[in-house]
Coordinates of C-alpha atoms in Angstrom, one line a residue:
M1 CA -39.2 318.5 124.6
N2 CA -42.1 316.6 123.2
F3 CA -40.1 314.4 121.3
N4 CA -43.3 312.4 120.1
R5 CA -44.3 315.7 118.1
I6 CA -40.9 316.5 116.5
S7 CA -41.2 312.7 115.5
W8 CA -44.8 313.3 114.5
K9 CA -43.8 316.7 112.5
L10 CA -41.0 315.1 110.7
N11 CA -43.1 312.0 109.6
M12 CA -45.5 314.6 108.1
Y13 CA -43.3 316.4 106.0
M14 CA -41.5 312.9 104.9
L15 CA -45.1 312.0 104.2
C16 CA -46.3 315.0 101.6
I17 CA -43.1 314.7 100.3
V18 CA -43.2 311.5 99.8
C19 CA -46.8 311.6 98.5
I20 CA -46.4 314.6 96.4
F21 CA -43.2 313.9 94.8
S22 CA -44.5 310.5 93.8
V23 CA -47.8 311.5 92.1
M24 CA -45.2 314.5 90.4
C25 CA -42.8 312.8 88.8
Q26 CA -45.5 310.4 86.8
S27 CA -47.4 314.0 85.3
K28 CA -46.3 314.2 81.4
H29 CA -46.7 318.0 82.5
K30 CA -46.1 320.8 84.7
N31 CA -49.2 320.8 88.1
Q32 CA -48.8 324.6 89.2
R33 CA -51.7 323.9 92.1
K34 CA -50.6 325.0 95.5
I35 CA -49.3 322.7 97.8
L36 CA -50.2 322.3 101.0
K37 CA -47.8 323.3 104.2
D38 CA -48.0 321.1 107.9
E39 CA -49.8 323.7 108.9
D40 CA -52.2 323.2 106.5
I41 CA -52.9 319.9 107.0
I42 CA -56.1 319.3 110.2
T43 CA -54.5 317.4 112.6
I44 CA -57.1 315.4 115.4
N45 CA -55.6 313.7 118.0
I46 CA -57.8 311.2 119.8
D47 CA -56.0 310.6 122.5
T48 CA -57.9 313.7 124.1
L49 CA -61.0 313.3 123.2
E50 CA -63.7 312.8 125.8
I51 CA -65.9 309.6 124.4
F52 CA -68.9 309.4 125.0
E53 CA -71.1 307.1 125.4
E54 CA -74.1 307.9 123.9
L55 CA -75.0 311.0 121.6
H56 CA -78.1 312.2 120.4
F57 CA -78.5 313.2 116.4
S58 CA -80.5 316.8 117.3
S59 CA -76.9 317.6 119.3
V60 CA -74.8 318.1 115.9
F61 CA -78.4 317.9 113.6
K62 CA -79.9 321.4 114.6
N63 CA -83.0 320.6 111.6
I64 CA -84.5 317.6 109.2
R65 CA -86.5 317.5 106.0
L66 CA -87.6 313.8 105.4
I67 CA -88.4 313.1 100.9
P68 CA -90.5 309.9 99.6
L69 CA -89.6 308.9 96.8
E70 CA -92.8 308.5 94.4
T71 CA -93.7 304.2 94.4
N72 CA -94.6 303.4 91.2
E73 CA -94.0 300.3 88.2
K74 CA -91.7 301.9 86.8
C75 CA -88.9 303.3 89.9
L76 CA -89.7 300.3 92.3
I77 CA -86.0 300.1 94.5
G78 CA -85.7 297.0 96.3
A79 CA -82.0 298.1 98.7
I80 CA -80.0 301.8 98.2
S81 CA -76.7 301.1 97.9
Q82 CA -75.8 305.0 97.0
I83 CA -77.5 308.6 96.6
E84 CA -76.1 311.9 94.7
I85 CA -77.4 315.0 94.3
F86 CA -76.7 317.7 91.5
D87 CA -78.7 320.2 90.2
N88 CA -81.0 320.0 92.3
K89 CA -82.7 316.3 91.2
I90 CA -82.1 312.8 93.7
Y91 CA -79.6 310.3 91.7
V92 CA -80.8 306.7 93.4
L93 CA -79.1 303.2 92.4
D94 CA -80.4 300.1 93.0
S95 CA -77.4 297.7 92.6
S96 CA -78.3 294.8 93.6
V97 CA -82.2 295.0 93.4
A98 CA -83.6 296.8 90.3
K99 CA -80.7 297.0 89.0
S100 CA -81.4 300.8 87.9
L101 CA -79.8 303.9 88.0
F102 CA -82.8 305.6 89.1
V103 CA -83.2 309.7 88.8
F104 CA -86.1 311.7 91.3
D105 CA -86.6 315.6 91.1
I106 CA -86.1 317.7 94.9
E107 CA -89.3 317.0 95.8
G108 CA -88.6 313.0 95.1
R109 CA -91.2 312.7 91.8
F110 CA -89.6 309.4 89.3
I111 CA -87.5 311.8 86.3
K112 CA -86.5 308.9 84.2
K113 CA -83.4 306.2 85.1
V114 CA -79.7 306.3 83.1
G115 CA -79.1 303.5 80.9
I116 CA -80.4 299.9 80.9
V117 CA -79.3 296.4 81.7
G118 CA -78.7 293.8 78.9
K119 CA -75.1 293.4 76.9
G120 CA -74.8 295.4 74.4
S121 CA -73.2 299.0 73.8
G122 CA -74.2 300.9 76.2
E123 CA -75.6 298.5 78.6
Y124 CA -74.6 297.6 81.9
I125 CA -75.0 293.5 83.8
R126 CA -75.0 295.2 87.4
P127 CA -74.6 298.7 87.8
G128 CA -72.0 298.7 90.7
M129 CA -71.9 302.9 90.8
F130 CA -71.5 306.2 89.0
S131 CA -70.4 309.1 89.6
I132 CA -71.2 312.4 87.9
D133 CA -68.8 314.8 87.3
C134 CA -70.9 317.5 88.0
L135 CA -68.3 319.7 85.8
E136 CA -68.1 318.6 82.5
K137 CA -72.2 317.3 83.4
K138 CA -71.4 313.2 82.4
I139 CA -73.0 310.6 84.1
Y140 CA -70.4 307.8 84.7
I141 CA -72.2 304.0 85.6
L142 CA -69.5 301.2 86.2
D143 CA -70.5 297.5 85.2
S144 CA -67.4 295.4 87.1
I145 CA -68.9 292.4 85.1
Q146 CA -68.1 293.4 81.6
K147 CA -64.7 296.0 82.5
K148 CA -66.1 299.2 81.2
I149 CA -67.4 302.3 82.2
I150 CA -70.7 304.0 80.4
I151 CA -70.4 307.3 79.8
F152 CA -74.3 309.4 80.0
S153 CA -75.4 313.0 79.6
I154 CA -76.5 314.5 82.5
Q155 CA -80.7 314.0 80.9
G156 CA -79.3 310.2 80.3
E157 CA -78.5 310.1 76.9
L158 CA -75.5 307.5 76.0
E159 CA -72.3 309.4 74.8
D160 CA -69.3 306.4 75.8
E161 CA -68.1 303.7 77.1
L162 CA -64.5 303.4 77.7
K163 CA -63.4 300.0 78.8
L164 CA -61.2 298.7 81.5
D165 CA -58.0 297.3 82.3
A166 CA -58.2 294.0 82.3
S167 CA -55.9 294.4 85.6
L168 CA -58.0 296.3 87.2
L169 CA -60.2 294.8 90.2
I170 CA -62.6 298.2 91.4
N171 CA -63.6 298.3 94.2
Q172 CA -64.9 302.2 93.5
F173 CA -64.3 304.4 91.4
T174 CA -65.1 308.2 91.2
V175 CA -64.5 311.0 88.8
S176 CA -63.6 315.4 88.4
S177 CA -63.0 316.6 85.0
N178 CA -62.3 313.7 82.8
Y179 CA -60.6 312.4 85.4
I180 CA -61.4 308.9 86.4
Y181 CA -60.0 308.2 90.1
I182 CA -60.1 304.1 90.9
D183 CA -60.2 302.4 94.3
Q184 CA -58.2 298.9 93.4
I185 CA -59.3 295.1 95.7
S186 CA -56.4 294.8 97.8
A187 CA -55.7 290.8 97.5
K188 CA -52.8 288.5 97.0
H189 CA -53.6 287.2 93.8
I190 CA -53.9 290.5 92.6
K191 CA -50.4 291.6 90.0
S192 CA -50.5 295.7 90.7
K193 CA -49.6 296.6 94.2
Y194 CA -51.0 299.9 94.0
L195 CA -54.3 301.4 95.6
L196 CA -55.2 304.1 94.0
N197 CA -54.9 304.9 90.1
I198 CA -56.1 307.4 87.9
L199 CA -57.1 307.4 85.0
N200 CA -57.8 309.8 81.5
N201 CA -60.8 310.5 79.6
S202 CA -59.7 307.3 77.6
G203 CA -59.9 304.7 80.5
K204 CA -56.0 304.5 80.0
I205 CA -53.1 304.6 83.5
I206 CA -51.0 307.5 84.1
A207 CA -50.8 307.4 87.5
E208 CA -50.5 304.9 90.5
N209 CA -49.9 305.7 94.2
F210 CA -50.3 304.1 98.0
S211 CA -48.4 300.5 98.4
S212 CA -50.5 298.5 100.2
K213 CA -47.6 297.0 101.6
I214 CA -47.5 300.6 103.2
Y215 CA -50.3 302.4 103.5
Q216 CA -52.1 298.9 104.6
K217 CA -49.2 297.9 106.4
G218 CA -49.1 294.2 104.6
F219 CA -52.7 293.8 105.0
E220 CA -54.4 291.0 102.0
Q221 CA -57.2 290.7 101.8
P222 CA -60.3 291.8 99.2
Y223 CA -62.1 293.4 102.6
N224 CA -63.6 297.2 102.5
I225 CA -66.2 298.3 105.4
S226 CA -65.7 302.2 103.7
N227 CA -66.9 304.9 101.2
N228 CA -62.9 305.1 99.9
F229 CA -63.9 308.1 98.3
F230 CA -66.1 311.5 99.0
K231 CA -66.3 313.9 96.6
S232 CA -67.6 318.0 97.0
D233 CA -67.3 321.7 96.0
K234 CA -64.5 321.3 98.2
G235 CA -62.6 318.4 96.2
I236 CA -62.4 314.3 95.7
K237 CA -61.3 313.1 99.1
Y238 CA -59.8 309.5 99.4
V239 CA -59.3 307.2 102.5
K240 CA -59.0 303.1 103.2
P241 CA -59.3 301.0 105.8
L242 CA -56.2 300.9 108.3
F243 CA -55.0 304.3 107.2
D244 CA -54.9 307.3 109.8
T245 CA -54.9 310.2 107.2
V246 CA -57.5 311.2 104.5
F247 CA -55.4 312.3 101.6
S248 CA -57.0 315.6 98.8
I249 CA -56.9 315.5 95.4
S250 CA -57.1 317.3 92.5
E251 CA -55.9 316.1 88.9
K252 CA -52.6 314.1 89.2
I253 CA -52.3 315.7 93.1
V254 CA -52.5 314.2 96.2
Q255 CA -51.5 315.7 99.3
P256 CA -52.1 314.9 103.0
Y257 CA -55.5 316.5 104.0
L258 CA -56.5 315.2 107.6
V259 CA -55.1 313.5 110.2
V260 CA -55.5 311.1 113.3
S261 CA -52.4 311.3 115.5
T262 CA -53.0 308.6 118.4
E263 CA -50.3 306.3 120.1
N264 CA -52.2 303.8 119.7
N265 CA -52.2 302.5 116.1
V266 CA -52.1 298.7 114.9
S267 CA -48.7 296.9 114.6
S268 CA -48.1 295.6 110.6
S269 CA -47.4 292.4 111.9
E270 CA -50.8 292.4 113.8
V271 CA -52.4 293.4 110.6
Q272 CA -51.3 290.6 108.7
Q273 CA -52.2 288.9 111.2
L274 CA -55.7 289.1 109.2
N275 CA -53.7 287.6 105.8
K276 CA -54.6 283.7 107.4
Y277 CA -58.4 284.6 107.5
D278 CA -61.1 283.7 105.5
I279 CA -62.8 286.6 104.2
S280 CA -66.0 285.3 105.2
E281 CA -64.7 285.3 108.8
L282 CA -62.4 288.6 108.4
S283 CA -65.4 291.1 109.5
E284 CA -65.3 289.6 113.5
H285 CA -61.9 289.6 113.7
Y286 CA -61.2 293.3 112.1
K287 CA -63.4 294.1 114.8
T288 CA -62.4 292.2 117.8
D289 CA -58.8 291.0 117.1
F290 CA -57.1 294.4 118.5
E291 CA -56.6 296.4 121.0
G292 CA -55.1 299.1 118.3
F293 CA -56.3 302.5 115.6
M294 CA -57.9 300.3 112.9
G295 CA -57.9 303.6 110.8
I296 CA -60.9 306.1 108.9
T297 CA -63.9 305.4 107.8
N298 CA -66.8 306.8 105.8
Y299 CA -65.2 310.4 105.6
M300 CA -67.7 312.4 104.8
E301 CA -68.1 317.1 105.0
S302 CA -69.7 318.9 104.9
K303 CA -69.1 323.0 105.0
N304 CA -68.7 323.9 107.9
M305 CA -68.4 320.0 109.5
I306 CA -66.5 316.5 109.6
T307 CA -67.9 313.0 110.0
F308 CA -65.8 309.8 110.0
N309 CA -66.3 306.5 111.8
F310 CA -62.7 304.6 113.3
W311 CA -62.5 301.2 114.8
N312 CA -60.3 301.7 118.3
K313 CA -60.1 299.3 121.8
R314 CA -62.9 297.5 120.1
K315 CA -65.2 299.8 119.7
N316 CA -66.8 301.9 116.3
H317 CA -66.4 305.0 116.8
C318 CA -68.2 307.4 115.4
L319 CA -66.2 311.8 115.6
F320 CA -67.9 315.3 114.2
Y321 CA -65.7 317.6 113.9
W322 CA -65.8 321.3 113.7
P323 CA -62.6 322.6 111.7
L324 CA -63.5 326.6 112.3
L325 CA -63.7 325.9 115.9
N326 CA -61.0 323.2 116.1
K327 CA -63.1 321.4 118.2
A328 CA -65.1 317.8 118.0
L329 CA -67.4 315.4 119.8
C330 CA -67.1 311.4 119.2
T331 CA -69.0 308.6 120.6
T332 CA -68.8 304.1 120.8
R333 CA -73.5 305.1 120.2
L334 CA -75.3 307.3 118.0
V335 CA -78.6 307.9 118.3
D336 CA -81.2 308.9 115.9
D337 CA -83.8 311.1 118.0
L338 CA -84.7 313.2 115.3
V339 CA -86.4 310.8 113.4
K340 CA -86.5 308.1 116.4
L341 CA -84.8 305.4 115.1
E342 CA -82.8 303.5 117.1
F343 CA -79.9 302.0 115.0
P344 CA -79.4 305.3 112.7
E345 CA -78.7 304.4 108.9
K346 CA -75.5 305.7 107.3
F347 CA -74.6 308.8 105.7
Y348 CA -74.5 307.7 102.3
T349 CA -73.4 311.9 101.2
V350 CA -73.6 315.5 102.2
S351 CA -75.1 318.6 99.8
D352 CA -74.3 322.0 101.2
N353 CA -74.2 321.0 105.4
Y354 CA -77.1 318.4 104.6
F355 CA -75.4 315.3 105.3
I356 CA -78.2 313.0 103.5
S357 CA -79.6 309.6 105.4
C358 CA -82.2 307.6 104.5
V359 CA -85.3 304.6 105.5
Q360 CA -86.1 301.4 103.2
S361 CA -88.1 298.3 103.8
I362 CA -84.8 296.1 103.0
I363 CA -84.0 296.2 106.2
P364 CA -86.9 294.5 108.1
G365 CA -89.4 296.6 109.9
R366 CA -87.3 299.8 109.7
M367 CA -89.5 300.8 107.5
E368 CA -93.0 299.6 109.6
I369 CA -91.2 301.5 112.7
F370 CA -90.6 304.9 111.0
I371 CA -94.4 304.8 109.9
N372 CA -95.4 304.5 113.6
N373 CA -93.8 307.2 114.3
L374 CA -95.3 309.4 112.3
K375 CA -99.1 308.3 112.6
N376 CA -97.8 309.1 116.9
N377 CA -96.3 312.3 116.1
L378 CA -93.0 311.9 117.2
I379 CA -90.9 313.3 114.3
N380 CA -90.6 317.1 114.1
L381 CA -92.4 317.9 110.6
T382 CA -93.4 320.7 108.5
I383 CA -97.6 320.1 108.0
N384 CA -96.6 319.5 104.0
E385 CA -94.0 316.5 104.9
R386 CA -97.3 314.6 106.7
I387 CA -99.6 314.8 103.7
K388 CA -96.4 313.5 101.5
L389 CA -96.1 310.8 103.5
E390 CA -99.5 310.0 105.3
N391 CA -99.8 307.3 102.2
L392 CA -96.5 305.0 103.3
T393 CA -96.6 302.0 103.5
P394 CA -94.3 299.4 104.3
N395 CA -93.5 298.6 100.8
S396 CA -93.2 302.2 99.3
N397 CA -89.7 303.6 97.8
P398 CA -87.4 305.3 100.4
V399 CA -88.1 308.2 102.2
I400 CA -84.8 310.5 102.4
I401 CA -83.7 312.5 105.2
F402 CA -81.4 315.2 105.3
Y403 CA -80.4 316.6 107.9
E404 CA -78.9 319.6 107.9
N405 CA -75.7 320.5 110.4
K406 CA -75.4 322.8 113.1
I407 CA -72.9 325.1 112.8
D408 CA -71.3 324.7 116.4
F409 CA -71.7 322.0 119.2
E410 CA -73.6 320.4 121.6
T411 CA -72.0 318.7 125.0
T412 CA -75.6 317.9 126.1
N413 CA -78.2 315.3 124.8

């Protein structure tokens, strides 16, 4: 009898019951949504995976599309912090340099900015993040300095702004169907002990979820190395560093969606050792001090494929998984042989079966290498793409890359 399997199933049943019960108790009305069963939850056992020392992008992606963003004085981008694709438009946030949300058409032509910098009503000092409510067709921009979320129509017209509760220290957020989901910073001095807060369209907290003491094993540092929310036509997914589970969110219902199974989990006592370090030195200790599995990060999914990262045995792993085939590829080193860049830029979002990344000049030498690859015909492009890219310079705006994922996988490089 496999006692580990039985123990895991019991734990998962308890996890489902706790998550569902805790959220439903906070609901003010009966919710008729489907409750996931144990067999509906995706389980990936990383202890049995073959780990490739190197994996080429061509093993998981079959095609690329390059879209250079128009460069002019109205839309100069210093550093991309967020990308979203909606209604055949590319939304690009530069939160640190230009401090603006830019909108381009799907060919990269500049359309407009959304909002303006300022301290007045409807203005932001620094747009930390944005989210598009695809159903309501509204744009939400977070200004954490002024503790508010500004709401615009999809045309970019100011509609409203919400003053946020002073107790909220927001790490990330996303919006769907007029619900606002807040990822709370976890730290010793923070009064709230919950990681996920759900707000209504008036900005009022209506539900709190995930005790940091339990789900982050007593980790009390304002440290994050991941995009904790992922939103697609399949709904919202939520995961935080040190979580072994990705959760699905629908309105106020929170349920387990994907679980990483391993016997090499880092212990709570080990994690709590990290609390003694200063935030400036925490990154190195987080990555190198422990042999155990340190949780799921940078989760994303398309119609056919799921990808995420995890630290295990002091190495960063990237995993690609095909749910319908129940097959996975995992590596400790990705090589972008499609754009010929040794260290790939991270994925920012997904659109249909395309994973979205970019090449940008904020990374020293990056754009120069990319331009050299173009000149030497090292990248497989259409004639139209080559024409669009022929005037690219090291100071040009970023080039958006659409990677089309394969519906199956290949293990040969």
